Tab-separated table of N, CA and C in Angstrom:
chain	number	residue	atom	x	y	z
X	1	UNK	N	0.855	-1.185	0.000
X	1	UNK	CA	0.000	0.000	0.000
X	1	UNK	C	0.893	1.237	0.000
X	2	UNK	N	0.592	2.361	-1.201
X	2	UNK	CA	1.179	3.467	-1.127
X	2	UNK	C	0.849	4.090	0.148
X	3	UNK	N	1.572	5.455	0.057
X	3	UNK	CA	1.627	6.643	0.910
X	3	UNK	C	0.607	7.530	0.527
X	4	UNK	N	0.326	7.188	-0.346
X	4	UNK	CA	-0.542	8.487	-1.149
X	4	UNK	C	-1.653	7.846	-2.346
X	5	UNK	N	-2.743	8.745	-2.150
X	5	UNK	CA	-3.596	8.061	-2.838
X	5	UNK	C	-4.066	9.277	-3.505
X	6	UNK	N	-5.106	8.965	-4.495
X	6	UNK	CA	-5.763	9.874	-5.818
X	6	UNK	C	-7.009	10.565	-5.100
X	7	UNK	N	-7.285	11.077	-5.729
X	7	UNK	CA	-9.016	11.717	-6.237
X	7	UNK	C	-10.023	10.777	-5.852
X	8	UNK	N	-9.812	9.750	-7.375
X	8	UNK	CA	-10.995	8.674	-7.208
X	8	UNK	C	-10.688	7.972	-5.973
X	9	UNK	N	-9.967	7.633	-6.072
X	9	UNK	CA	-10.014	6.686	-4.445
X	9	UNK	C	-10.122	7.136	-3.534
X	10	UNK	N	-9.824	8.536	-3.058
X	10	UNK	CA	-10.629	8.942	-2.079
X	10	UNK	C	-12.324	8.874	-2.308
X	11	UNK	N	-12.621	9.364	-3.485
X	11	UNK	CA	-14.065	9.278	-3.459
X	11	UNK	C	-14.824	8.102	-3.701
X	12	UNK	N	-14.138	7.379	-4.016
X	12	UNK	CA	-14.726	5.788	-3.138
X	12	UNK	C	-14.871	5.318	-1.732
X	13	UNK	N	-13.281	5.902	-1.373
X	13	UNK	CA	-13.315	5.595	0.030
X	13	UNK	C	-14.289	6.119	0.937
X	14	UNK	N	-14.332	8.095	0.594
X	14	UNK	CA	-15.770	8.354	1.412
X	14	UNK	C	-17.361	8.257	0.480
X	15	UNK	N	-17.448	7.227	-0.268
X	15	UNK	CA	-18.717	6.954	-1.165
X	15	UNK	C	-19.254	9.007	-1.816
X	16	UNK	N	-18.233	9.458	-2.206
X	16	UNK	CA	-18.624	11.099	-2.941
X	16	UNK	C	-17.978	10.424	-3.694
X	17	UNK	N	-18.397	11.851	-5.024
X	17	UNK	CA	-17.879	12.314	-6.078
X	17	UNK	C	-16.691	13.011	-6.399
X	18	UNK	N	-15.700	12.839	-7.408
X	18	UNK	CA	-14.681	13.484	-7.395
X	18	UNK	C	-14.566	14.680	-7.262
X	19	UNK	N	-15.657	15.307	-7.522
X	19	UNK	CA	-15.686	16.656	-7.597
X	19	UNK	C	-16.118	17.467	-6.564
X	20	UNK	N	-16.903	16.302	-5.280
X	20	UNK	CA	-16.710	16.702	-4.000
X	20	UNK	C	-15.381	16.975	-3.384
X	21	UNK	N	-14.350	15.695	-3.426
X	21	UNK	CA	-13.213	15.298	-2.987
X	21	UNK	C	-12.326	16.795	-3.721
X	22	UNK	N	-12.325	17.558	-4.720
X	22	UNK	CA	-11.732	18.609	-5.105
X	22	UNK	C	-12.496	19.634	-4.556
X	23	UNK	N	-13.001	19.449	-4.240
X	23	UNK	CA	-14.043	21.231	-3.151
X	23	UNK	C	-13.744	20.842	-2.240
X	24	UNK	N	-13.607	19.794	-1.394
X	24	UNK	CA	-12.991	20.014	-0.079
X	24	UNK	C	-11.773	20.048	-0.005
X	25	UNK	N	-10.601	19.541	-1.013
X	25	UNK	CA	-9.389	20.388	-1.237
X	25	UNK	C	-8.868	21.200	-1.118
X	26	UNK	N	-10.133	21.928	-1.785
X	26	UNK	CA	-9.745	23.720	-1.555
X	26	UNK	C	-9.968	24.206	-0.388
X	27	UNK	N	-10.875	23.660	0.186
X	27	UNK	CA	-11.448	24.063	1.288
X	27	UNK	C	-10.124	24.128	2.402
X	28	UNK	N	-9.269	22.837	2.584
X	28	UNK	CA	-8.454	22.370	3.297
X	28	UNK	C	-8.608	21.429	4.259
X	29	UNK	N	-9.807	20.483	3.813
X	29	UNK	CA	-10.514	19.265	4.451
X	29	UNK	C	-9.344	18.104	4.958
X	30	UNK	N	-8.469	17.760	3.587
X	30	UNK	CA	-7.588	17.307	3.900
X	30	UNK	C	-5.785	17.669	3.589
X	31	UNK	N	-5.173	17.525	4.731
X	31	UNK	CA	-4.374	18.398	5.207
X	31	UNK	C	-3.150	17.628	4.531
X	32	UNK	N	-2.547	18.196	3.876
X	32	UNK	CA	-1.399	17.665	2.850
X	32	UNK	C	-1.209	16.850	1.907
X	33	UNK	N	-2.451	17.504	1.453
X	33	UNK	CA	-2.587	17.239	0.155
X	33	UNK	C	-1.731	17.967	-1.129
X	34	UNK	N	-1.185	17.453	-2.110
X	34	UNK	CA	-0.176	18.172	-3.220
X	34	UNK	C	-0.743	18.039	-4.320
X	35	UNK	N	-0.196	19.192	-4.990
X	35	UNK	CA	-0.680	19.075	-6.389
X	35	UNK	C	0.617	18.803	-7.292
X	36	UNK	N	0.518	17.158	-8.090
X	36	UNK	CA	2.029	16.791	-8.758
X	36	UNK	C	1.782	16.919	-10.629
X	37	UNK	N	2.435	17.729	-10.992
X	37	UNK	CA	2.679	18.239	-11.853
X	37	UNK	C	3.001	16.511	-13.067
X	38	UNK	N	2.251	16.365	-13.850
X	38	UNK	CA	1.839	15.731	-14.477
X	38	UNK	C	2.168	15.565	-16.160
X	39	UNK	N	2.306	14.757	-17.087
X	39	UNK	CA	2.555	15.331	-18.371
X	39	UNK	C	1.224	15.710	-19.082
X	40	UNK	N	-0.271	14.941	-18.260
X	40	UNK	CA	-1.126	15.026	-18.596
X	40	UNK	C	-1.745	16.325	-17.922
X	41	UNK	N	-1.406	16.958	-17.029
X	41	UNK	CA	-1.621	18.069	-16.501
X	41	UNK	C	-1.374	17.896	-14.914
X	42	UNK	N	-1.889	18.693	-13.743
X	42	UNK	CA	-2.246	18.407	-11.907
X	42	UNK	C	-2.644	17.454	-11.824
X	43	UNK	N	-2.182	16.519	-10.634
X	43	UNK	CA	-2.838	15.461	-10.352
X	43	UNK	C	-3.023	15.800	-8.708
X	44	UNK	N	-4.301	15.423	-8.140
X	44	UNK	CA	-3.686	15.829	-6.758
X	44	UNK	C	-3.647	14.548	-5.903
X	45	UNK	N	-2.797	14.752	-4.871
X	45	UNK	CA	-1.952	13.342	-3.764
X	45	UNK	C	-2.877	13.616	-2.626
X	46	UNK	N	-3.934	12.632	-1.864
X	46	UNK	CA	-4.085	12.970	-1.037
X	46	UNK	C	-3.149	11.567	0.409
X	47	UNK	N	-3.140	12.459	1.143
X	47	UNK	CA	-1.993	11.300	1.850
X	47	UNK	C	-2.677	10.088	2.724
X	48	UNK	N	-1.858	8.983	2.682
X	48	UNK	CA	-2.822	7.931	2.800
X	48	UNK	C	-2.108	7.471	4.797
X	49	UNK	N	-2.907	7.044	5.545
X	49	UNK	CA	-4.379	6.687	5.068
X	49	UNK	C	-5.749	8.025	5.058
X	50	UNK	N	-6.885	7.742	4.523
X	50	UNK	CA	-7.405	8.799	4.241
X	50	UNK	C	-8.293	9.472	5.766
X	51	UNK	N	-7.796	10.510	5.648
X	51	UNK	CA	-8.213	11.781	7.143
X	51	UNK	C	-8.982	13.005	6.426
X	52	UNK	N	-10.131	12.733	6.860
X	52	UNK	CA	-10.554	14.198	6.584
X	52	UNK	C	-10.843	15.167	7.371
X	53	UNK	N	-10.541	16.036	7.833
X	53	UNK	CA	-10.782	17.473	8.598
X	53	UNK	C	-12.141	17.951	8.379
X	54	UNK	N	-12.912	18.169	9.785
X	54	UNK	CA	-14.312	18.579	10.134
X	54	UNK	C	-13.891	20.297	9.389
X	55	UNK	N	-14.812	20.906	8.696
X	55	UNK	CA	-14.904	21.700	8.419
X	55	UNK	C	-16.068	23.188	9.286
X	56	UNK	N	-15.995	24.331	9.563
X	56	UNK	CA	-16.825	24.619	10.339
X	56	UNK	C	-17.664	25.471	8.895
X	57	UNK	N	-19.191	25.415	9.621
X	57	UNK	CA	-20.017	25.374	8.892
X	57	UNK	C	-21.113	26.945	9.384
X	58	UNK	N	-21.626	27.638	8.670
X	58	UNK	CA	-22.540	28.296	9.101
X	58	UNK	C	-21.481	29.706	9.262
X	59	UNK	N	-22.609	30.541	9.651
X	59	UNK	CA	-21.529	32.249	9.632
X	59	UNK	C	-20.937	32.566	10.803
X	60	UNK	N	-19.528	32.989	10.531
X	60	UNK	CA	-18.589	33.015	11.319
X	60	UNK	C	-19.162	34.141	12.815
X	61	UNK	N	-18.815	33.960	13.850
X	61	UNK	CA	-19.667	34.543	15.222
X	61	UNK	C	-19.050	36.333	15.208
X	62	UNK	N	-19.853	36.569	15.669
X	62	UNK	CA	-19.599	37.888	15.737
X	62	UNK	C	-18.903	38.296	16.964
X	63	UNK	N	-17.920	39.774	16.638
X	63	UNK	CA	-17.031	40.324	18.207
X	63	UNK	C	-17.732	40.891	18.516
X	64	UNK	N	-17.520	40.137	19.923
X	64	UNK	CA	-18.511	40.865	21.380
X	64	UNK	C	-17.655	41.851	21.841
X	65	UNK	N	-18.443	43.084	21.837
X	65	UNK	CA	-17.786	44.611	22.483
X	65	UNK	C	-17.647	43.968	24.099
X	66	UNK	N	-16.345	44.591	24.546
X	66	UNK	CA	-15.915	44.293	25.809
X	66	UNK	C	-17.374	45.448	27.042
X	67	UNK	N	-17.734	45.565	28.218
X	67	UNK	CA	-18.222	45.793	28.898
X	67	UNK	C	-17.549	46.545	29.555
């Protein structure tokens, strides 16, 4: 078993779509992930085994004026 795994296989592994598995990329879901320069173009590495990072959700809280 590699160190590093693809796209699709992550999105098998968590039953999504590849194109989920690249929006949470960006996001920074999972954390060292690379982008390897390819002859066919980017490929991206996500590192194995597969970890994904809770993302926070909803609008960021507002600063409370001190008292």
């Amino acid at each position: 078993m590699s160190t590093w795994g693809t796209v699709a296989e992550a999105s098998v592994y968590f039953g999504v779509t590849r194109q989920r598995i690249n929006r949470l990329i960006s996001k920074g879901a999972f954390p060292g992930s690379r982008l390897v320069a390819t002859p066919r173009g980017g490929v991206w590495m996500i590192p194995r085994p597969f970890v994904r990072t809770e993302l926070r959700v909803g609008r960021p809280p507002k600063k409370r004026k001190n008292q």
